[in-house]
CSV table of C-alpha atoms and ligand atoms in Angstrom, one decimal:
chain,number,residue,atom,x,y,z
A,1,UNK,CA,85.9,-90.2,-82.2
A,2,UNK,CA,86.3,-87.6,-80.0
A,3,UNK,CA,87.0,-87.4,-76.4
A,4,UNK,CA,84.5,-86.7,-73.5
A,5,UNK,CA,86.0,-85.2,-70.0
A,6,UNK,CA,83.3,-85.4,-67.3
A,7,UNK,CA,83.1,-82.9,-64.5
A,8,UNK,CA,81.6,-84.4,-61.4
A,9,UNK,CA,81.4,-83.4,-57.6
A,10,UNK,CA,78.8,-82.4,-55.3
A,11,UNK,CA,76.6,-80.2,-55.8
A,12,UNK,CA,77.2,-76.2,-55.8
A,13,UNK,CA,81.5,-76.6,-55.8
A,14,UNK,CA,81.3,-75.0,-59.7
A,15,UNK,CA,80.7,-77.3,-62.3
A,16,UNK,CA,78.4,-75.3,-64.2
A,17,UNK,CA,81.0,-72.3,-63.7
A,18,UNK,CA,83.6,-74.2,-64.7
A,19,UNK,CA,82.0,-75.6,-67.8
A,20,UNK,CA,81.4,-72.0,-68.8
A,21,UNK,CA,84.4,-70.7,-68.8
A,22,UNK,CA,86.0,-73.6,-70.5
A,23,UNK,CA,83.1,-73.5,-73.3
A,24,UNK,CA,81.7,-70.2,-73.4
A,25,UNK,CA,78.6,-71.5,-72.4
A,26,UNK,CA,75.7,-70.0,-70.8
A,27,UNK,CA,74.4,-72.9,-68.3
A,28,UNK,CA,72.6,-71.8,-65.1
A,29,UNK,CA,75.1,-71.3,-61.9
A,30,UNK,CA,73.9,-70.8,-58.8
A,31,UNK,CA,73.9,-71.0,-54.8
A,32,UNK,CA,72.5,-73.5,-54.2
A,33,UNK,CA,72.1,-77.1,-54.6
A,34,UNK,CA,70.9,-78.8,-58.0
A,35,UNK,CA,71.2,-75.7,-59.8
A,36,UNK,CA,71.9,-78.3,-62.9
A,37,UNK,CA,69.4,-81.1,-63.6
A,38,UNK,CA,70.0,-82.2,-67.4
A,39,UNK,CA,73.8,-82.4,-68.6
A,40,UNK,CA,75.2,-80.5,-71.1
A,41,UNK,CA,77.6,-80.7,-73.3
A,42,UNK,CA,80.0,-78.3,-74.7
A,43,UNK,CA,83.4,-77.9,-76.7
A,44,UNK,CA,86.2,-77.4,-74.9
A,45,UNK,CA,89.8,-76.5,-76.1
A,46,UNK,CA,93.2,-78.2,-74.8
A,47,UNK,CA,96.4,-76.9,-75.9
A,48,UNK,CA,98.6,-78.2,-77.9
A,49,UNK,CA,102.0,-76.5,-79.2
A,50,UNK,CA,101.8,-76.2,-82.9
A,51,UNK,CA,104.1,-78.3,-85.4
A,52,UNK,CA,103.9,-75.7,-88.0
A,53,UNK,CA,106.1,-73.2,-86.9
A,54,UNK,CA,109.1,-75.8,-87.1
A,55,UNK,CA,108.0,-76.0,-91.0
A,56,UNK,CA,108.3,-72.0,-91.0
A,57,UNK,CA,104.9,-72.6,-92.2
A,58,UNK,CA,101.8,-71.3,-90.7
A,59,UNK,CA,98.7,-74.0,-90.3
A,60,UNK,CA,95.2,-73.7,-91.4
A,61,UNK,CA,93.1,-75.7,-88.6
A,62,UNK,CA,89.7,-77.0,-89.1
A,63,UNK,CA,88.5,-77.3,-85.6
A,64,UNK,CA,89.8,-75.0,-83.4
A,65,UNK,CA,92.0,-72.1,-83.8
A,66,UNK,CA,96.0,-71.5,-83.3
A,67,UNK,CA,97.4,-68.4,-81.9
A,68,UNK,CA,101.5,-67.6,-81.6
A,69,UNK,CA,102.4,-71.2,-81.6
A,70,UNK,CA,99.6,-72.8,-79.7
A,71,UNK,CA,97.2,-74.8,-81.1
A,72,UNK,CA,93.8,-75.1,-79.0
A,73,UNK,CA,92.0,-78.6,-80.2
A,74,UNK,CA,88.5,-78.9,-79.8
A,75,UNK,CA,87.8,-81.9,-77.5
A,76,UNK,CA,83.9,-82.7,-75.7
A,77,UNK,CA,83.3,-81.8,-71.9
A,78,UNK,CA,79.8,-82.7,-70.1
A,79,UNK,CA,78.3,-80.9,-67.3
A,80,UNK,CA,76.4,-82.6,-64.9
A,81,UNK,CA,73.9,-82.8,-62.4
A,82,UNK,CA,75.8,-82.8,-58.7
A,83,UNK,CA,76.3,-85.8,-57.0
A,84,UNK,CA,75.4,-86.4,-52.9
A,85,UNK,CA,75.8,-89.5,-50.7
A,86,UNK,CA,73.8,-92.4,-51.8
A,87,UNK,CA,73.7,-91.4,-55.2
A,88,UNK,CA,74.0,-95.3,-56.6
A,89,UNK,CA,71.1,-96.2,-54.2
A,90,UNK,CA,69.2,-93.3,-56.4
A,91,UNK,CA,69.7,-90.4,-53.9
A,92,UNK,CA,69.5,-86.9,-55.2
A,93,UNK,CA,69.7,-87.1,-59.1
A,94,UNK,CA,71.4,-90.7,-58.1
A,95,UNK,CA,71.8,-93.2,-61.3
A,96,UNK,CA,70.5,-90.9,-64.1
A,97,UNK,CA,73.7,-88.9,-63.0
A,98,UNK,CA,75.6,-92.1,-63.5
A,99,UNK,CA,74.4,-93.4,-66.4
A,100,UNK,CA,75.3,-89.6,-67.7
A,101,UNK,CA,79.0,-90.1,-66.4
A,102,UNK,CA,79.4,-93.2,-68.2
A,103,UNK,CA,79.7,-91.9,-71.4
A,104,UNK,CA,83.1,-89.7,-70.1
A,105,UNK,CA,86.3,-91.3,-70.8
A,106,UNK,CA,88.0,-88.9,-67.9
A,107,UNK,CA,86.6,-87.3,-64.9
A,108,UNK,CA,87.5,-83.5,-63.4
A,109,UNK,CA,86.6,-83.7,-60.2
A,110,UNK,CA,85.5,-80.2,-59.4
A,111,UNK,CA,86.1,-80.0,-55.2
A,112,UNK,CA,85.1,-76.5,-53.3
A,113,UNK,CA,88.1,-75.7,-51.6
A,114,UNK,CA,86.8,-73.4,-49.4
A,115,UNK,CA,85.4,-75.9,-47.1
A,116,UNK,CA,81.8,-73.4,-47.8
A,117,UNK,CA,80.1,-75.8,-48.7
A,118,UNK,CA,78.6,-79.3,-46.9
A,119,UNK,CA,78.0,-82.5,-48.5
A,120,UNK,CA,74.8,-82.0,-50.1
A,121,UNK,CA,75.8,-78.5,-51.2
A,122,UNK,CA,74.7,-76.4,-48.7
A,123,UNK,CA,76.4,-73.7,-47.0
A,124,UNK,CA,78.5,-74.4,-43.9
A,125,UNK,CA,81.8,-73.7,-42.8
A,126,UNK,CA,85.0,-75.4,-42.0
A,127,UNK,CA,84.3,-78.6,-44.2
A,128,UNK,CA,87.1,-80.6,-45.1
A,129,UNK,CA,87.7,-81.0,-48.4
A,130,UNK,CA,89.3,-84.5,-48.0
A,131,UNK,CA,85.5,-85.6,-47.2
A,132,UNK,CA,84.5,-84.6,-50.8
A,133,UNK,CA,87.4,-86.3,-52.3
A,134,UNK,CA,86.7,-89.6,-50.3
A,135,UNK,CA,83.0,-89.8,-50.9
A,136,UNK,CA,83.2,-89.5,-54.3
A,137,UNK,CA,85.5,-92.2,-55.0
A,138,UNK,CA,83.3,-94.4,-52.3
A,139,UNK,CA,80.0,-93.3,-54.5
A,140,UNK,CA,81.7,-94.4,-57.7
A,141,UNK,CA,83.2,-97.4,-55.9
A,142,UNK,CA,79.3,-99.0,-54.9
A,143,UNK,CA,78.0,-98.0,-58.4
A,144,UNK,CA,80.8,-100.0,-59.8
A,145,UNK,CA,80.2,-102.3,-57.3
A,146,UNK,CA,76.6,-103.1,-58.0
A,147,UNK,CA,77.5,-104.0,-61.7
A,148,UNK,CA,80.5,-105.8,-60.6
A,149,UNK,CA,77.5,-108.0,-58.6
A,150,UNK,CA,75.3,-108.1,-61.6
A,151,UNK,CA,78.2,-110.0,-63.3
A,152,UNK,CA,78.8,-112.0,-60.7
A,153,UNK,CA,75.1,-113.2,-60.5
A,154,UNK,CA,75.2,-113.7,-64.4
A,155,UNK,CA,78.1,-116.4,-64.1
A,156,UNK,CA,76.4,-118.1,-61.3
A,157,UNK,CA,73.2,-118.1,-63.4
A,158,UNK,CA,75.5,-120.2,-66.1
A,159,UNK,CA,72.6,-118.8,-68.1
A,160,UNK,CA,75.5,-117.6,-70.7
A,161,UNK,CA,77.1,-121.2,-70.7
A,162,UNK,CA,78.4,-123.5,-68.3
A,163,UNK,CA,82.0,-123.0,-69.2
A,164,UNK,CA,82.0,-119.6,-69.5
A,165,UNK,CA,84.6,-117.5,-67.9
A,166,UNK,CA,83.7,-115.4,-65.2
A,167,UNK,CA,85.9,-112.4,-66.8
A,168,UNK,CA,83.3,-112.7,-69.8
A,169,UNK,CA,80.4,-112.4,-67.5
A,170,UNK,CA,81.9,-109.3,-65.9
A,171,UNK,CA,83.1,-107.9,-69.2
A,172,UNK,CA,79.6,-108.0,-70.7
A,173,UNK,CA,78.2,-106.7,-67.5
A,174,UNK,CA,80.9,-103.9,-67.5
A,175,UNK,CA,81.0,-103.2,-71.2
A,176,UNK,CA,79.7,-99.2,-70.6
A,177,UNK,CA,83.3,-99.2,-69.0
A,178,UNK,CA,84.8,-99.9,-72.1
A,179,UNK,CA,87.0,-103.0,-70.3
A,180,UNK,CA,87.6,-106.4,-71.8
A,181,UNK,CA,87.3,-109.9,-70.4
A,182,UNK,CA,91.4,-109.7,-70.6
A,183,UNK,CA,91.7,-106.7,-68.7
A,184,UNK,CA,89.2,-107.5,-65.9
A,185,UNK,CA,91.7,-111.3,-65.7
A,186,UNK,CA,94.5,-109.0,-65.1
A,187,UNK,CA,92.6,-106.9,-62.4
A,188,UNK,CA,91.7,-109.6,-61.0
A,189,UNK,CA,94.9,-111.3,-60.9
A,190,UNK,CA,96.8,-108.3,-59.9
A,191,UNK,CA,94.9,-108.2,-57.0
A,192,UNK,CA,95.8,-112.0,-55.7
A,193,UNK,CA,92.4,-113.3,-56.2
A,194,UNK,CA,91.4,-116.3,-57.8
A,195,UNK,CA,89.7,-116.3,-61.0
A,196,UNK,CA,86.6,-117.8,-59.0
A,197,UNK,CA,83.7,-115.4,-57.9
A,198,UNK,CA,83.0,-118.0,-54.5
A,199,UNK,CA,86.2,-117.5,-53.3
A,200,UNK,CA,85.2,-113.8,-52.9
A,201,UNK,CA,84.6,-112.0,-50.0
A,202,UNK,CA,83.1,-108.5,-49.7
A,203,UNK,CA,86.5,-106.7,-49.6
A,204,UNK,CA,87.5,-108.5,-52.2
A,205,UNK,CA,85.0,-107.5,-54.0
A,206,UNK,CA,85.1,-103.9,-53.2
A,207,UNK,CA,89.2,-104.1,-54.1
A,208,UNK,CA,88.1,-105.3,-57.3
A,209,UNK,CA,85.2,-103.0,-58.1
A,210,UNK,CA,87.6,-99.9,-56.7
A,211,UNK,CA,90.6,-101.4,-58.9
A,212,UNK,CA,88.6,-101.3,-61.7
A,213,UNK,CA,86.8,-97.7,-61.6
A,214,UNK,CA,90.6,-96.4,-60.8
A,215,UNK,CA,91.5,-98.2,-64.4
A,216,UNK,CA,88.3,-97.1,-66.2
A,217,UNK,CA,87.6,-93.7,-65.0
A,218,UNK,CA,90.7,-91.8,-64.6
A,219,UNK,CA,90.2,-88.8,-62.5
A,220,UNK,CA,91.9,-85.8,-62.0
A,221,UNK,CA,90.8,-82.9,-58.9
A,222,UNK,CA,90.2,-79.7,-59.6
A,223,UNK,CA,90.8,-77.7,-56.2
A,224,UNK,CA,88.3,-74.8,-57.1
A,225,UNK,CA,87.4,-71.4,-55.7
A,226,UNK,CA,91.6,-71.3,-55.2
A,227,UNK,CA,90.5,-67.2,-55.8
A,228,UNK,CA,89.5,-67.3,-51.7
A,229,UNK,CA,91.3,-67.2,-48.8
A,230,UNK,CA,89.3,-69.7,-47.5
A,231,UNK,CA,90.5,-72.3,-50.0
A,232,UNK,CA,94.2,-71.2,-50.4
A,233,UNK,CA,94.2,-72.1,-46.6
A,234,UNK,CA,93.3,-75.2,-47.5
A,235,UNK,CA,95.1,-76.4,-50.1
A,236,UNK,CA,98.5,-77.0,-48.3
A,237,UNK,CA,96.5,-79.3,-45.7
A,238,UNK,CA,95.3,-81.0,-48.5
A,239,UNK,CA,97.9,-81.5,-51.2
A,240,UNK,CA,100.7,-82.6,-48.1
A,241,UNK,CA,98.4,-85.5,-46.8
A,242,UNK,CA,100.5,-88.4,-47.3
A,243,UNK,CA,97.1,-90.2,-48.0
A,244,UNK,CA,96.5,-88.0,-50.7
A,245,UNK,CA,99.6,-88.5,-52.5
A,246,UNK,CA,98.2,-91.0,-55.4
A,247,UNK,CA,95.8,-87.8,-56.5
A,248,UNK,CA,96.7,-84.6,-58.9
A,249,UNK,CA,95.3,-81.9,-57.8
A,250,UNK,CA,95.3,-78.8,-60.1
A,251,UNK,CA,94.4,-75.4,-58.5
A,252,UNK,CA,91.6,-73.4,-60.2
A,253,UNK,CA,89.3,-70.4,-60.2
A,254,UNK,CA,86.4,-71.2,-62.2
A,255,UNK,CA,85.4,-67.0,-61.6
A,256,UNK,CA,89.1,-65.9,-63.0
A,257,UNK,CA,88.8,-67.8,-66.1
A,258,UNK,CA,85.4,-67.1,-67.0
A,259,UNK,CA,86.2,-63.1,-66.0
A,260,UNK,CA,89.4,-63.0,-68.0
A,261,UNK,CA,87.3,-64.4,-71.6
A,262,UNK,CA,84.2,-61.7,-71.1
A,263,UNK,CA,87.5,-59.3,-70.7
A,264,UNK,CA,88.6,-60.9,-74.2
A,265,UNK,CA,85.1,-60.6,-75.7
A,266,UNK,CA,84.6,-57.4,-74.7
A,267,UNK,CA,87.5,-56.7,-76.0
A,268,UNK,CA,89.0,-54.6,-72.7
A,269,UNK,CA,92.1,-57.1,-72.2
A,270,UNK,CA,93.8,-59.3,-74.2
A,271,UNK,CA,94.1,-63.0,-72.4
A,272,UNK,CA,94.8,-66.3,-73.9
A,273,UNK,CA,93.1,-69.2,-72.5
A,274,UNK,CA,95.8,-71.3,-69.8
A,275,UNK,CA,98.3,-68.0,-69.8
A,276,UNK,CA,99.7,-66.7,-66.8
A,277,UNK,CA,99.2,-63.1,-67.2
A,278,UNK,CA,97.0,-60.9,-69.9
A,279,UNK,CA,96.9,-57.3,-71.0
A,280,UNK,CA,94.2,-54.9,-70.3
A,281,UNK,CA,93.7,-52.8,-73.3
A,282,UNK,CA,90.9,-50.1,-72.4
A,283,UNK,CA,90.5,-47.4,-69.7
A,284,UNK,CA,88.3,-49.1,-66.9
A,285,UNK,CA,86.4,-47.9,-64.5
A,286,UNK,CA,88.3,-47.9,-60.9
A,287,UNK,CA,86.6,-51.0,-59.4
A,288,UNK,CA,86.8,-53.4,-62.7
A,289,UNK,CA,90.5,-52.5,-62.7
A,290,UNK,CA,91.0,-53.1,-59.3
A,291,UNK,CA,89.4,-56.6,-59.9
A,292,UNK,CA,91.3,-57.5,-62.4
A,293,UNK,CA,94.5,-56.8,-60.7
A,294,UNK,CA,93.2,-59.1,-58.1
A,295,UNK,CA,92.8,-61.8,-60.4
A,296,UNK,CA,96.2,-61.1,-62.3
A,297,UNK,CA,97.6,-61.7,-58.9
A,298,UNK,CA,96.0,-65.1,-58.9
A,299,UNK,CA,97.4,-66.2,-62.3
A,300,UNK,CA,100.5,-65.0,-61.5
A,301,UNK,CA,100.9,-66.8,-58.6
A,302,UNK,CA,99.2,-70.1,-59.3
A,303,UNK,CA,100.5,-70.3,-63.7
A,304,UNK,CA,97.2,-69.6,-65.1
A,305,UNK,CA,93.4,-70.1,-63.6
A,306,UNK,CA,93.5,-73.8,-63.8
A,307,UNK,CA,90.8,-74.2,-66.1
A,308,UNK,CA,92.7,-74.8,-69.0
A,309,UNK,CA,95.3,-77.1,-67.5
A,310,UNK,CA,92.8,-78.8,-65.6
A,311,UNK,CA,91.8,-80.1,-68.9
A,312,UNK,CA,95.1,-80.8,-70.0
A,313,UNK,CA,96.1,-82.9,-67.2
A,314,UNK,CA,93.2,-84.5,-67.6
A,315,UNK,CA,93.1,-85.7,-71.0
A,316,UNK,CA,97.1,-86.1,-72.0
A,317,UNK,CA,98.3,-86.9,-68.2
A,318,UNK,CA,95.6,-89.0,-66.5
A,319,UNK,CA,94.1,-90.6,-69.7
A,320,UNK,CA,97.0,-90.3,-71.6
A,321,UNK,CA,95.8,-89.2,-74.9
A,322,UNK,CA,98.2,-88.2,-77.4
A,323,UNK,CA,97.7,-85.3,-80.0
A,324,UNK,CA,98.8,-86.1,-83.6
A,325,UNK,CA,98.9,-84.1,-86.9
A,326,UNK,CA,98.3,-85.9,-89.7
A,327,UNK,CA,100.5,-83.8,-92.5
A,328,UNK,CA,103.6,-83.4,-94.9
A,329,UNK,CA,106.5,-80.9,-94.8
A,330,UNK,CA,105.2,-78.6,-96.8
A,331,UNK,CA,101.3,-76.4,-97.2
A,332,UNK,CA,98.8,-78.1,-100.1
A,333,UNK,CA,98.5,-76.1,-103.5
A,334,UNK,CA,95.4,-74.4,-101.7
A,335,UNK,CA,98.0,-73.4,-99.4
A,336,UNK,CA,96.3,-74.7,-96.5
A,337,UNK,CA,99.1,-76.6,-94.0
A,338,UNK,CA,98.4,-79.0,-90.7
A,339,UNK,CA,94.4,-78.5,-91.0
A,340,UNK,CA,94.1,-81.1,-88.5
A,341,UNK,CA,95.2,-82.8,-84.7
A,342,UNK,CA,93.6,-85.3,-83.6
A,343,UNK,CA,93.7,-87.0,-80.2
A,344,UNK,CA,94.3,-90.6,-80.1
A,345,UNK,CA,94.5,-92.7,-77.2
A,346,UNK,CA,98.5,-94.2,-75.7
A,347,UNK,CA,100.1,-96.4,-77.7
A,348,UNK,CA,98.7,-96.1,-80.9
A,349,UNK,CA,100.5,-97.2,-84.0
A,350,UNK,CA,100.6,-95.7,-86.8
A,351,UNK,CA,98.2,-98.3,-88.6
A,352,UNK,CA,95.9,-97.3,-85.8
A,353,UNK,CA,96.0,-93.3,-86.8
A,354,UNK,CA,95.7,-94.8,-90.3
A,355,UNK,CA,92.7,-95.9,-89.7
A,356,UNK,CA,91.1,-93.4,-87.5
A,357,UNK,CA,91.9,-91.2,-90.4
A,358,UNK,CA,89.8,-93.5,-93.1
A,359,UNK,CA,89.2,-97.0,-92.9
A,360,UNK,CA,90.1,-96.7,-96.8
A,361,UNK,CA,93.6,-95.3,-95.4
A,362,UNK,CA,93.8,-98.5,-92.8
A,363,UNK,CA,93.0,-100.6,-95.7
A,364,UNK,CA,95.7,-99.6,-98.3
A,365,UNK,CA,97.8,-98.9,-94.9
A,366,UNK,CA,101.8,-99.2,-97.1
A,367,UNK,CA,103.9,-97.0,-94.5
A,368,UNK,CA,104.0,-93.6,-93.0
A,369,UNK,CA,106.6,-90.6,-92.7
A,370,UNK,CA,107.7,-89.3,-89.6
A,371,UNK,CA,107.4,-85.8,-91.3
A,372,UNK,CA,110.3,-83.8,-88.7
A,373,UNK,CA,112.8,-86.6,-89.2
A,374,UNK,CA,111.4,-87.5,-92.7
A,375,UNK,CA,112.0,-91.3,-91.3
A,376,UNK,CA,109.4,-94.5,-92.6
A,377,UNK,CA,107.9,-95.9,-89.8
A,378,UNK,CA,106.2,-99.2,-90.1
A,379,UNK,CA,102.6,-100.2,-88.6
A,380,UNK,CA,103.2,-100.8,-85.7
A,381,UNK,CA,105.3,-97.9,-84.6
A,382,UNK,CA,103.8,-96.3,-81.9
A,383,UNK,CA,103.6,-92.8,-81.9
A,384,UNK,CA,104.5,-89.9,-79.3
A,385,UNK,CA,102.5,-86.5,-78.6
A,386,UNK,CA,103.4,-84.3,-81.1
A,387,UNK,CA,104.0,-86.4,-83.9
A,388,UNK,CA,103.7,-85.2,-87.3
A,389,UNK,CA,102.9,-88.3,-89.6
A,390,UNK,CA,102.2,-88.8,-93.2
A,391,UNK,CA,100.6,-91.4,-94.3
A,392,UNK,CA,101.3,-93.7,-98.2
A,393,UNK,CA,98.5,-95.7,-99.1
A,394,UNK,CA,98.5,-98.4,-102.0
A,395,UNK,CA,95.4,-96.7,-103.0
B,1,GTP,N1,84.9,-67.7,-55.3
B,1,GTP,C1,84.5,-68.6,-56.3
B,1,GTP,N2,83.2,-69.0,-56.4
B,1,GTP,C2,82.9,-69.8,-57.4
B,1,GTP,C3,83.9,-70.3,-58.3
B,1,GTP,N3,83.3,-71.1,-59.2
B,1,GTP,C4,81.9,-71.2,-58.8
B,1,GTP,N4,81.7,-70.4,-57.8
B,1,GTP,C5,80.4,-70.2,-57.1
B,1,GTP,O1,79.9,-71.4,-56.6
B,1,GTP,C6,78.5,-71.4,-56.7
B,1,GTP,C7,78.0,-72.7,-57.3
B,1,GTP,O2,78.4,-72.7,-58.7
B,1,GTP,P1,77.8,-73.6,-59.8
B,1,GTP,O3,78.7,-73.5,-61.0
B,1,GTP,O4,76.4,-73.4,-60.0
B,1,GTP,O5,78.0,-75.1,-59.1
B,1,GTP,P2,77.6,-76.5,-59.6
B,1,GTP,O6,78.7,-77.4,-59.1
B,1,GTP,O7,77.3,-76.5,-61.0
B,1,GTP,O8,76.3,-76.8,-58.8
B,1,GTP,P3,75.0,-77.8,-59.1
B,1,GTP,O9,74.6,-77.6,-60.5
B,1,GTP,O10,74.0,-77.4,-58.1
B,1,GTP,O11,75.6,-79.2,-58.8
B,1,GTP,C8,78.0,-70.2,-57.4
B,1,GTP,O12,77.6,-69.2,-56.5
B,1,GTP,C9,79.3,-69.7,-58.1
B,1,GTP,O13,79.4,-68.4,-58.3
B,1,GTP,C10,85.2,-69.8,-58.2
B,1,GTP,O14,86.1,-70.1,-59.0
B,1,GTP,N5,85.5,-69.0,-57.2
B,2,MG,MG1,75.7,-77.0,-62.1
């Protein structure tokens, strides 16, 4: 299993640019609407500080690469087509777009902070960027919504049994959601409603459709084009609304990041993807330069180009994945050492890595090795980010 980070927005706020420079990708960007029809999908990197130098060992990784310390772990992120208002009644791309943004376990919410940019994409000035923020959620909300009210209709069918729970209506309807019939009891709960679909009123209904897209799809925004004027003026407004407060926003320049890696390919600078400064390494012509100073400027100031910990934040702080190395103390005869780190959802035990590992290595699960403290840790030990574990099978 491997984790899928969604990007969404409207259209023409940088997706596509934004997937590119995170995956070295060649999609189609443009200015205008719809530039992207069909998703893609990509690899993306998120950082992870290595284990191995505290082994005074150096590691061997699979998937990814390591350089001075950091470890960059491969992880799936999806480009798709923009969204506009209506989009659950079919609008624009409308539900192929959702069905496509279903399969993401966290969203990015790519928002043009320039306020360039109207609601379908096209160009206008002075938008606020609040609007994009609220219409997405509301978009999601009324897809969610509609299921929820497929569910609904299911129980009062009692075509799946007469005593059947409405939670295991609304879990089958929801399954795509990945949310069980014990989960959607505790929403429900949790929101003072009776476990009773006719005692339901709209906003009920919406509270519970809302409550439940918040659980399922976590969702970070990505405050992009932060490389403008036009956008840093905005972000302050923004990111101070009280009514904002529940969101992270991560600022981001789709355009410095990708810049900065052709710079790396080319070989004229040196950069590391999510650092807050790089090195130029080749005599540039006056205008490149002066660009690039501009952008160093930008990194400087904001920590890095936001692409990078955009994706981050998404997976380890909104999702709350955890990465894990499964290893010993010391490098294999080959002389290969901490090959692999994998990211596992919150809370998993230590049976659970077992078994994401091998179900073979679940099955003659004996006990594991915190590998830095060289403690046992039983089954159902949950593990922290980070962790270094080694597992003993009976087998
Ligand atoms: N200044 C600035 N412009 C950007 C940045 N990222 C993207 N753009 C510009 O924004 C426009 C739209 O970019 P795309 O990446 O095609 O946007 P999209 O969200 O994929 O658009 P659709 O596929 O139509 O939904 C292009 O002209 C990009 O060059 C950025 O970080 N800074
Ligand atoms: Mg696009």
């Amino acid at each position: 299993m491997s984790y899928k980070i969604g990007l969404v927005g409207k259209p023409s706020v940088g997706k596509s640019t934004f997937f590119n420079a995170a995956t070295m990708n060649d999609v189609p960007e443009g200015a205008y609407p719809f530039t992207t029809i069909d998703p893609s999908m990509g690899e993306a990197y998120v950082r992870v500080d290595c284990a191995a130098p505290e082994f005074d060992h150096t590691c061997t990784p699979n998937h990814g690469y390591c350089t001075d310390g950091v470890r960059f772990v491969p992880t799936k992120l999806v480009d798709v087509a923009g969204l506009v208002p209506g989009a659950h009644e079919g609008k624009g791309l409308g539900n192929q777009f959702l069905t496509d943004l279903n399969e993401a376990d966290v969203l990015v919410h790519v928002v043009d902070f320039t306020g360039e940019t109207d609601l379908e994409g096209e160009p206008t000035e002075d938008h606020d960027p609040r609007e994009d923020i609220d219409f997405l959620e509301d978009e999601l909300d009324m897809w969610y919504l509609d299921i929820l009210e497929k569910g609904i209709e299911r129980y009062r069918s009692g075509y799946h049994g007469e005593d059947k729970a409405i939670e295991d209506d609304l879990a089958e309807q929801m399954s795509a959601f990945k949310i069980n019939a014990d989960e959607i009891k505790q929403v429900v709960l949790a929101l003072d409603l009776e476990l009773d679909p006719d005692t339901w009123d709209d906003a009920d209904k919406e509270a519970l459709a809302r409550e439940i897209r918040i659980r399922t799809k976590p969702m970070l925004i990505a405050a992009n084009k932060m490389d403008t004027e036009a956008a840093q003026d905005n972000w302050e407004t923004v990111t101070e609304d009280p009514a904002y407060e529940h969101l992270t926003f991560v600022p981001v320049s789709a355009h410095a990041e990708k810049a900065l890696k052709n710079g790396n390919e080319q070989g004229v600078l040196d950069y590391r993807p999510g650092d807050e400064d790089f090195e130029v390494t080749a005599d540039l012509p006056e205008e490149k330069a002066a660009g690039l100073e501009q952008i160093r400027e930008f990194v400087t100031d904001f920590g890095g180009t936001g692409v990078q910990q955009a994706l981050e934040t998404a997976l380890f702080e909104e999702l709350g994945a955890i990465a894990v190395f499964p290893g010993a103390r010391k490098p294999q005869e080959d002389g290969t050492f901490l090959q692999d780190c994998f990211v596992l959802p919150d809370g998993s035990t230590a049976e659970d890595f077992a078994y994401f590992l091998h179900t073979d290595i679940g099955d003659g699960f004996l006990h594991a090795h915190d590998v830095r403290t060289e403690r046992q840790i039983g089954a159902d030990t949950e593990l922290d980010h980070r962790d270094v574990v080694e597992i003993t099978t009976t087998n």
